Amino acid sequence: MATSQRTAADTLALLEDRLRRVNYVLNGDSETSEQQPASSATARLRALERSLAQLRNQSPAAAEVLALLKAHPAVFNPSAAETPNLPTNQLTALILAHSQLYTSVSGSLTQLQSTQLPDSAALVKLVDLGPRMERVLARQEKQAREVSELRTRSARVVEQWLEVGMLGMSERWAEWEERLKDVEVVVRRREGVRKREEGVV
């Protein structure tokens, strides 16, 4: 009898402490801690119910949690039927089957714990270089635009040189060739006339 009373008293004390913590988290105060616990377990339980109702009325978050608990009790208190009840030999076989996985995970966690984080000085310098890198990228983009414009202008100059220079010179060469042919014809005619005159004389 004394053991059950002690257990009930301890349970009520734990509930009161949890309620004080929840009240402190939600409201920033611990009004329930100022209340003296009642002598009997029934009175203390009723005081807890009143404090919980007061907390639900004062805090919308607490009201939502209680409504969720009422609508879905299995989320917070899973039934024992849902818990797998396996014999000891099956549990042992299950643990032994995953022993390598446990060892691997343990080794990975140990290695992760012993891994040293890199020095943050390099990261700080890299962050400080951010504006400078942005300026360099902007300059590169500007130079790329200038190079593109120069290529366009160069293509236009080459095209103009081909049209005016090469094609123009080809036309001039053709014109000069025609003139040379005409001059050659005139020279031959004059030579023929001169030869005929010399032969007559």
mmCIF file of N, CA and C in Angstrom, residues 33-135:
data_model
loop_
_atom_site.group_PDB
_atom_site.id
_atom_site.type_symbol
_atom_site.label_atom_id
_atom_site.label_comp_id
_atom_site.label_asym_id
_atom_site.label_seq_id
_atom_site.Cartn_x
_atom_site.Cartn_y
_atom_site.Cartn_z
ATOM 1 N N SER A 33 4.218 26.745 -10.382
ATOM 2 C CA SER A 33 5.239 26.417 -9.391
ATOM 3 C C SER A 33 5.003 27.134 -8.081
ATOM 4 N N GLU A 34 4.228 28.237 -8.116
ATOM 5 C CA GLU A 34 3.969 28.967 -6.892
ATOM 6 C C GLU A 34 2.868 28.328 -6.065
ATOM 7 N N GLN A 35 2.081 27.442 -6.680
ATOM 8 C CA GLN A 35 0.995 26.808 -5.969
ATOM 9 C C GLN A 35 1.543 25.678 -5.106
ATOM 10 N N GLN A 36 1.068 25.601 -3.887
ATOM 11 C CA GLN A 36 1.484 24.536 -2.987
ATOM 12 C C GLN A 36 0.714 23.270 -3.331
ATOM 13 N N PRO A 37 1.387 22.149 -3.453
ATOM 14 C CA PRO A 37 0.679 20.915 -3.786
ATOM 15 C C PRO A 37 -0.290 20.525 -2.680
ATOM 16 N N ALA A 38 -1.453 20.018 -3.110
ATOM 17 C CA ALA A 38 -2.458 19.589 -2.132
ATOM 18 C C ALA A 38 -1.981 18.337 -1.410
ATOM 19 N N SER A 39 -2.609 18.075 -0.298
ATOM 20 C CA SER A 39 -2.167 16.953 0.530
ATOM 21 C C SER A 39 -2.566 15.619 -0.075
ATOM 22 N N SER A 40 -3.790 15.504 -0.564
ATOM 23 C CA SER A 40 -4.254 14.227 -1.089
ATOM 24 C C SER A 40 -3.986 14.130 -2.581
ATOM 25 N N ALA A 41 -3.914 12.880 -3.062
ATOM 26 C CA ALA A 41 -3.656 12.657 -4.484
ATOM 27 C C ALA A 41 -4.818 13.145 -5.329
ATOM 28 N N THR A 42 -6.042 12.988 -4.826
ATOM 29 C CA THR A 42 -7.212 13.440 -5.589
ATOM 30 C C THR A 42 -7.202 14.945 -5.753
ATOM 31 N N ALA A 43 -6.872 15.660 -4.689
ATOM 32 C CA ALA A 43 -6.837 17.118 -4.766
ATOM 33 C C ALA A 43 -5.725 17.585 -5.704
ATOM 34 N N ARG A 44 -4.587 16.923 -5.642
ATOM 35 C CA ARG A 44 -3.482 17.295 -6.540
ATOM 36 C C ARG A 44 -3.843 17.017 -7.996
ATOM 37 N N LEU A 45 -4.544 15.904 -8.234
ATOM 38 C CA LEU A 45 -4.956 15.575 -9.596
ATOM 39 C C LEU A 45 -5.954 16.599 -10.122
ATOM 40 N N ARG A 46 -6.900 17.024 -9.264
ATOM 41 C CA ARG A 46 -7.854 18.053 -9.684
ATOM 42 C C ARG A 46 -7.151 19.382 -9.945
ATOM 43 N N ALA A 47 -6.156 19.694 -9.120
ATOM 44 C CA ALA A 47 -5.398 20.929 -9.345
ATOM 45 C C ALA A 47 -4.652 20.875 -10.673
ATOM 46 N N LEU A 48 -4.119 19.701 -11.007
ATOM 47 C CA LEU A 48 -3.455 19.537 -12.303
ATOM 48 C C LEU A 48 -4.438 19.724 -13.455
ATOM 49 N N GLU A 49 -5.635 19.179 -13.316
ATOM 50 C CA GLU A 49 -6.643 19.327 -14.365
ATOM 51 C C GLU A 49 -7.037 20.791 -14.538
ATOM 52 N N ARG A 50 -7.193 21.511 -13.414
ATOM 53 C CA ARG A 50 -7.528 22.934 -13.515
ATOM 54 C C ARG A 50 -6.394 23.721 -14.174
ATOM 55 N N SER A 51 -5.151 23.410 -13.814
ATOM 56 C CA SER A 51 -4.008 24.104 -14.418
ATOM 57 C C SER A 51 -3.909 23.806 -15.911
ATOM 58 N N LEU A 52 -4.181 22.554 -16.282
ATOM 59 C CA LEU A 52 -4.143 22.188 -17.695
ATOM 60 C C LEU A 52 -5.244 22.897 -18.476
ATOM 61 N N ALA A 53 -6.446 22.981 -17.884
ATOM 62 C CA ALA A 53 -7.543 23.693 -18.548
ATOM 63 C C ALA A 53 -7.214 25.176 -18.688
ATOM 64 N N GLN A 54 -6.613 25.748 -17.647
ATOM 65 C CA GLN A 54 -6.227 27.158 -17.719
ATOM 66 C C GLN A 54 -5.158 27.377 -18.786
ATOM 67 N N LEU A 55 -4.210 26.455 -18.875
ATOM 68 C CA LEU A 55 -3.164 26.558 -19.895
ATOM 69 C C LEU A 55 -3.749 26.430 -21.301
ATOM 70 N N ARG A 56 -4.728 25.542 -21.456
ATOM 71 C CA ARG A 56 -5.365 25.369 -22.765
ATOM 72 C C ARG A 56 -6.124 26.625 -23.167
ATOM 73 N N ASN A 57 -6.752 27.286 -22.212
ATOM 74 C CA ASN A 57 -7.498 28.508 -22.519
ATOM 75 C C ASN A 57 -6.568 29.679 -22.833
ATOM 76 N N GLN A 58 -5.395 29.697 -22.225
ATOM 77 C CA GLN A 58 -4.477 30.815 -22.422
ATOM 78 C C GLN A 58 -3.593 30.644 -23.655
ATOM 79 N N SER A 59 -3.322 29.420 -24.061
ATOM 80 C CA SER A 59 -2.386 29.166 -25.156
ATOM 81 C C SER A 59 -3.086 28.436 -26.294
ATOM 82 N N PRO A 60 -3.183 29.058 -27.482
ATOM 83 C CA PRO A 60 -3.763 28.351 -28.636
ATOM 84 C C PRO A 60 -2.944 27.132 -29.046
ATOM 85 N N ALA A 61 -1.611 27.205 -28.871
ATOM 86 C CA ALA A 61 -0.772 26.065 -29.245
ATOM 87 C C ALA A 61 -1.093 24.849 -28.389
ATOM 88 N N ALA A 62 -1.266 25.073 -27.080
ATOM 89 C CA ALA A 62 -1.615 23.958 -26.200
ATOM 90 C C ALA A 62 -2.982 23.400 -26.543
ATOM 91 N N ALA A 63 -3.927 24.274 -26.897
ATOM 92 C CA ALA A 63 -5.258 23.803 -27.282
ATOM 93 C C ALA A 63 -5.193 22.952 -28.543
ATOM 94 N N GLU A 64 -4.360 23.350 -29.505
ATOM 95 C CA GLU A 64 -4.225 22.569 -30.737
ATOM 96 C C GLU A 64 -3.595 21.208 -30.466
ATOM 97 N N VAL A 65 -2.591 21.175 -29.592
ATOM 98 C CA VAL A 65 -1.953 19.894 -29.262
ATOM 99 C C VAL A 65 -2.941 18.965 -28.567
ATOM 100 N N LEU A 66 -3.730 19.499 -27.640
ATOM 101 C CA LEU A 66 -4.718 18.668 -26.950
ATOM 102 C C LEU A 66 -5.797 18.183 -27.912
ATOM 103 N N ALA A 67 -6.194 19.046 -28.864
ATOM 104 C CA ALA A 67 -7.178 18.612 -29.857
ATOM 105 C C ALA A 67 -6.608 17.518 -30.748
ATOM 106 N N LEU A 68 -5.333 17.659 -31.103
ATOM 107 C CA LEU A 68 -4.683 16.621 -31.901
ATOM 108 C C LEU A 68 -4.572 15.320 -31.120
ATOM 109 N N LEU A 69 -4.269 15.418 -29.838
ATOM 110 C CA LEU A 69 -4.195 14.222 -28.996
ATOM 111 C C LEU A 69 -5.550 13.533 -28.896
ATOM 112 N N LYS A 70 -6.606 14.341 -28.814
ATOM 113 C CA LYS A 70 -7.947 13.759 -28.718
ATOM 114 C C LYS A 70 -8.369 13.121 -30.032
ATOM 115 N N ALA A 71 -7.982 13.748 -31.162
ATOM 116 C CA ALA A 71 -8.387 13.218 -32.463
ATOM 117 C C ALA A 71 -7.548 12.015 -32.876
ATOM 118 N N HIS A 72 -6.262 12.022 -32.516
ATOM 119 C CA HIS A 72 -5.361 10.931 -32.917
ATOM 120 C C HIS A 72 -4.572 10.457 -31.699
ATOM 121 N N PRO A 73 -5.189 9.719 -30.824
ATOM 122 C CA PRO A 73 -4.466 9.281 -29.614
ATOM 123 C C PRO A 73 -3.350 8.290 -29.905
ATOM 124 N N ALA A 74 -3.456 7.562 -31.026
ATOM 125 C CA ALA A 74 -2.433 6.557 -31.328
ATOM 126 C C ALA A 74 -1.098 7.188 -31.679
ATOM 127 N N VAL A 75 -1.116 8.469 -32.108
ATOM 128 C CA VAL A 75 0.142 9.133 -32.457
ATOM 129 C C VAL A 75 1.009 9.324 -31.224
ATOM 130 N N PHE A 76 0.373 9.674 -30.096
ATOM 131 C CA PHE A 76 1.121 9.936 -28.873
ATOM 132 C C PHE A 76 1.224 8.702 -27.978
ATOM 133 N N ASN A 77 0.237 7.828 -28.040
ATOM 134 C CA ASN A 77 0.225 6.628 -27.205
ATOM 135 C C ASN A 77 -0.042 5.411 -28.076
ATOM 136 N N PRO A 78 0.974 4.898 -28.759
ATOM 137 C CA PRO A 78 0.741 3.708 -29.589
ATOM 138 C C PRO A 78 0.333 2.528 -28.728
ATOM 139 N N SER A 79 -0.616 1.787 -29.231
ATOM 140 C CA SER A 79 -1.128 0.645 -28.472
ATOM 141 C C SER A 79 -0.103 -0.473 -28.451
ATOM 142 N N ALA A 80 -0.252 -1.307 -27.462
ATOM 143 C CA ALA A 80 0.689 -2.427 -27.330
ATOM 144 C C ALA A 80 0.510 -3.443 -28.437
ATOM 145 N N ALA A 81 -0.700 -3.453 -29.057
ATOM 146 C CA ALA A 81 -0.934 -4.426 -30.124
ATOM 147 C C ALA A 81 -0.102 -4.114 -31.355
ATOM 148 N N GLU A 82 0.234 -2.835 -31.541
ATOM 149 C CA GLU A 82 1.023 -2.464 -32.706
ATOM 150 C C GLU A 82 2.499 -2.771 -32.525
ATOM 151 N N THR A 83 2.936 -2.972 -31.293
ATOM 152 C CA THR A 83 4.334 -3.268 -31.026
ATOM 153 C C THR A 83 4.610 -4.734 -31.319
ATOM 154 N N PRO A 84 5.595 -5.032 -32.150
ATOM 155 C CA PRO A 84 5.867 -6.445 -32.461
ATOM 156 C C PRO A 84 6.340 -7.186 -31.217
ATOM 157 N N ASN A 85 5.735 -8.328 -30.983
ATOM 158 C CA ASN A 85 6.071 -9.156 -29.822
ATOM 159 C C ASN A 85 6.726 -10.429 -30.339
ATOM 160 N N LEU A 86 8.062 -10.379 -30.509
ATOM 161 C CA LEU A 86 8.799 -11.501 -31.068
ATOM 162 C C LEU A 86 9.449 -12.305 -29.954
ATOM 163 N N PRO A 87 9.610 -13.595 -30.184
ATOM 164 C CA PRO A 87 10.329 -14.413 -29.194
ATOM 165 C C PRO A 87 11.789 -13.980 -29.091
ATOM 166 N N THR A 88 12.415 -14.421 -28.013
ATOM 167 C CA THR A 88 13.803 -14.017 -27.763
ATOM 168 C C THR A 88 14.742 -14.530 -28.838
ATOM 169 N N ASN A 89 14.526 -15.753 -29.312
ATOM 170 C CA ASN A 89 15.431 -16.307 -30.326
ATOM 171 C C ASN A 89 15.324 -15.541 -31.642
ATOM 172 N N GLN A 90 14.100 -15.106 -31.995
ATOM 173 C CA GLN A 90 13.951 -14.325 -33.222
ATOM 174 C C GLN A 90 14.589 -12.941 -33.081
ATOM 175 N N LEU A 91 14.435 -12.324 -31.908
ATOM 176 C CA LEU A 91 15.083 -11.039 -31.682
ATOM 177 C C LEU A 91 16.601 -11.176 -31.755
ATOM 178 N N THR A 92 17.125 -12.263 -31.194
ATOM 179 C CA THR A 92 18.572 -12.498 -31.247
ATOM 180 C C THR A 92 19.042 -12.680 -32.679
ATOM 181 N N ALA A 93 18.285 -13.461 -33.461
ATOM 182 C CA ALA A 93 18.655 -13.667 -34.862
ATOM 183 C C ALA A 93 18.586 -12.359 -35.643
ATOM 184 N N LEU A 94 17.590 -11.538 -35.335
ATOM 185 C CA LEU A 94 17.460 -10.254 -36.024
ATOM 186 C C LEU A 94 18.637 -9.339 -35.704
ATOM 187 N N ILE A 95 19.045 -9.318 -34.443
ATOM 188 C CA ILE A 95 20.183 -8.479 -34.048
ATOM 189 C C ILE A 95 21.470 -8.982 -34.683
ATOM 190 N N LEU A 96 21.671 -10.304 -34.675
ATOM 191 C CA LEU A 96 22.888 -10.860 -35.269
ATOM 192 C C LEU A 96 22.929 -10.637 -36.780
ATOM 193 N N ALA A 97 21.762 -10.646 -37.420
ATOM 194 C CA ALA A 97 21.730 -10.428 -38.868
ATOM 195 C C ALA A 97 22.155 -9.011 -39.231
ATOM 196 N N HIS A 98 21.936 -8.071 -38.317
ATOM 197 C CA HIS A 98 22.297 -6.678 -38.580
ATOM 198 C C HIS A 98 23.530 -6.243 -37.799
ATOM 199 N N SER A 99 24.307 -7.193 -37.312
ATOM 200 C CA SER A 99 25.480 -6.830 -36.512
ATOM 201 C C SER A 99 26.512 -6.075 -37.343
ATOM 202 N N GLN A 100 26.705 -6.495 -38.607
ATOM 203 C CA GLN A 100 27.666 -5.790 -39.461
ATOM 204 C C GLN A 100 27.227 -4.349 -39.713
ATOM 205 N N LEU A 101 25.918 -4.166 -39.852
ATOM 206 C CA LEU A 101 25.416 -2.806 -40.050
ATOM 207 C C LEU A 101 25.676 -1.952 -38.816
ATOM 208 N N TYR A 102 25.461 -2.529 -37.634
ATOM 209 C CA TYR A 102 25.742 -1.783 -36.410
ATOM 210 C C TYR A 102 27.218 -1.410 -36.327
ATOM 211 N N THR A 103 28.081 -2.373 -36.676
ATOM 212 C CA THR A 103 29.521 -2.105 -36.627
ATOM 213 C C THR A 103 29.914 -1.025 -37.625
ATOM 214 N N SER A 104 29.342 -1.102 -38.829
ATOM 215 C CA SER A 104 29.657 -0.101 -39.853
ATOM 216 C C SER A 104 29.192 1.286 -39.437
ATOM 217 N N VAL A 105 27.978 1.367 -38.912
ATOM 218 C CA VAL A 105 27.458 2.667 -38.475
ATOM 219 C C VAL A 105 28.277 3.208 -37.317
ATOM 220 N N SER A 106 28.654 2.323 -36.391
ATOM 221 C CA SER A 106 29.461 2.763 -35.260
ATOM 222 C C SER A 106 30.818 3.286 -35.720
ATOM 223 N N GLY A 107 31.444 2.565 -36.676
ATOM 224 C CA GLY A 107 32.723 3.037 -37.201
ATOM 225 C C GLY A 107 32.596 4.368 -37.927
ATOM 226 N N SER A 108 31.508 4.518 -38.684
ATOM 227 C CA SER A 108 31.299 5.783 -39.401
ATOM 228 C C SER A 108 31.090 6.933 -38.434
ATOM 229 N N LEU A 109 30.319 6.685 -37.375
ATOM 230 C CA LEU A 109 30.098 7.741 -36.385
ATOM 231 C C LEU A 109 31.387 8.095 -35.653
ATOM 232 N N THR A 110 32.197 7.081 -35.354
ATOM 233 C CA THR A 110 33.478 7.352 -34.695
ATOM 234 C C THR A 110 34.398 8.156 -35.600
ATOM 235 N N GLN A 111 34.439 7.777 -36.877
ATOM 236 C CA GLN A 111 35.270 8.515 -37.823
ATOM 237 C C GLN A 111 34.764 9.943 -38.002
ATOM 238 N N LEU A 112 33.445 10.095 -38.038
ATOM 239 C CA LEU A 112 32.877 11.433 -38.169
ATOM 240 C C LEU A 112 33.184 12.288 -36.946
ATOM 241 N N GLN A 113 33.171 11.661 -35.781
ATOM 242 C CA GLN A 113 33.464 12.407 -34.561
ATOM 243 C C GLN A 113 34.922 12.833 -34.506
ATOM 244 N N SER A 114 35.814 11.995 -35.056
ATOM 245 C CA SER A 114 37.238 12.328 -35.032
ATOM 246 C C SER A 114 37.661 13.226 -36.184
ATOM 247 N N THR A 115 36.769 13.449 -37.146
ATOM 248 C CA THR A 115 37.116 14.303 -38.285
ATOM 249 C C THR A 115 37.148 15.758 -37.846
ATOM 250 N N GLN A 116 38.233 16.419 -38.180
ATOM 251 C CA GLN A 116 38.374 17.821 -37.813
ATOM 252 C C GLN A 116 37.755 18.707 -38.881
ATOM 253 N N LEU A 117 37.109 19.743 -38.424
ATOM 254 C CA LEU A 117 36.519 20.702 -39.352
ATOM 255 C C LEU A 117 37.611 21.542 -39.996
ATOM 256 N N PRO A 118 37.452 21.911 -41.262
ATOM 257 C CA PRO A 118 38.476 22.734 -41.917
ATOM 258 C C PRO A 118 38.553 24.118 -41.292
ATOM 259 N N ASP A 119 39.714 24.720 -41.469
ATOM 260 C CA ASP A 119 39.926 26.055 -40.924
ATOM 261 C C ASP A 119 39.000 27.050 -41.616
ATOM 262 N N SER A 120 38.353 27.853 -40.809
ATOM 263 C CA SER A 120 37.397 28.816 -41.371
ATOM 264 C C SER A 120 38.081 30.039 -41.962
ATOM 265 N N ALA A 121 39.389 30.195 -41.746
ATOM 266 C CA ALA A 121 40.073 31.382 -42.278
ATOM 267 C C ALA A 121 40.025 31.403 -43.801
ATOM 268 N N ALA A 122 40.201 30.221 -44.418
ATOM 269 C CA ALA A 122 40.154 30.173 -45.885
ATOM 270 C C ALA A 122 38.767 30.525 -46.397
ATOM 271 N N LEU A 123 37.729 30.060 -45.703
ATOM 272 C CA LEU A 123 36.368 30.396 -46.121
ATOM 273 C C LEU A 123 36.091 31.881 -45.954
ATOM 274 N N VAL A 124 36.623 32.470 -44.878
ATOM 275 C CA VAL A 124 36.433 33.913 -44.668
ATOM 276 C C VAL A 124 37.113 34.698 -45.781
ATOM 277 N N LYS A 125 38.324 34.277 -46.157
ATOM 278 C CA LYS A 125 39.022 34.958 -47.252
ATOM 279 C C LYS A 125 38.252 34.808 -48.561
ATOM 280 N N LEU A 126 37.692 33.603 -48.764
ATOM 281 C CA LEU A 126 36.925 33.379 -49.992
ATOM 282 C C LEU A 126 35.685 34.265 -50.031
ATOM 283 N N VAL A 127 35.032 34.422 -48.886
ATOM 284 C CA VAL A 127 33.859 35.304 -48.827
ATOM 285 C C VAL A 127 34.269 36.748 -49.069
ATOM 286 N N ASP A 128 35.416 37.140 -48.519
ATOM 287 C CA ASP A 128 35.892 38.508 -48.736
ATOM 288 C C ASP A 128 36.234 38.761 -50.196
ATOM 289 N N LEU A 129 36.624 37.700 -50.914
ATOM 290 C CA LEU A 129 36.955 37.862 -52.329
ATOM 291 C C LEU A 129 35.719 37.929 -53.218
ATOM 292 N N GLY A 130 34.530 37.757 -52.636
ATOM 293 C CA GLY A 130 33.305 37.761 -53.432
ATOM 294 C C GLY A 130 33.115 39.026 -54.250
ATOM 295 N N PRO A 131 33.163 40.226 -53.641
ATOM 296 C CA PRO A 131 32.994 41.451 -54.443
ATOM 297 C C PRO A 131 34.058 41.609 -55.519
ATOM 298 N N ARG A 132 35.294 41.235 -55.182
ATOM 299 C CA ARG A 132 36.364 41.346 -56.180
ATOM 300 C C ARG A 132 36.113 40.406 -57.357
ATOM 301 N N MET A 133 35.656 39.196 -57.060
ATOM 302 C CA MET A 133 35.360 38.247 -58.129
ATOM 303 C C MET A 133 34.206 38.744 -58.993
ATOM 304 N N GLU A 134 33.223 39.398 -58.369
ATOM 305 C CA GLU A 134 32.114 39.957 -59.152
ATOM 306 C C GLU A 134 32.615 41.046 -60.093
ATOM 307 N N ARG A 135 33.530 41.891 -59.604
ATOM 308 C CA ARG A 135 34.086 42.932 -60.477
ATOM 309 C C ARG A 135 34.879 42.313 -61.624
#
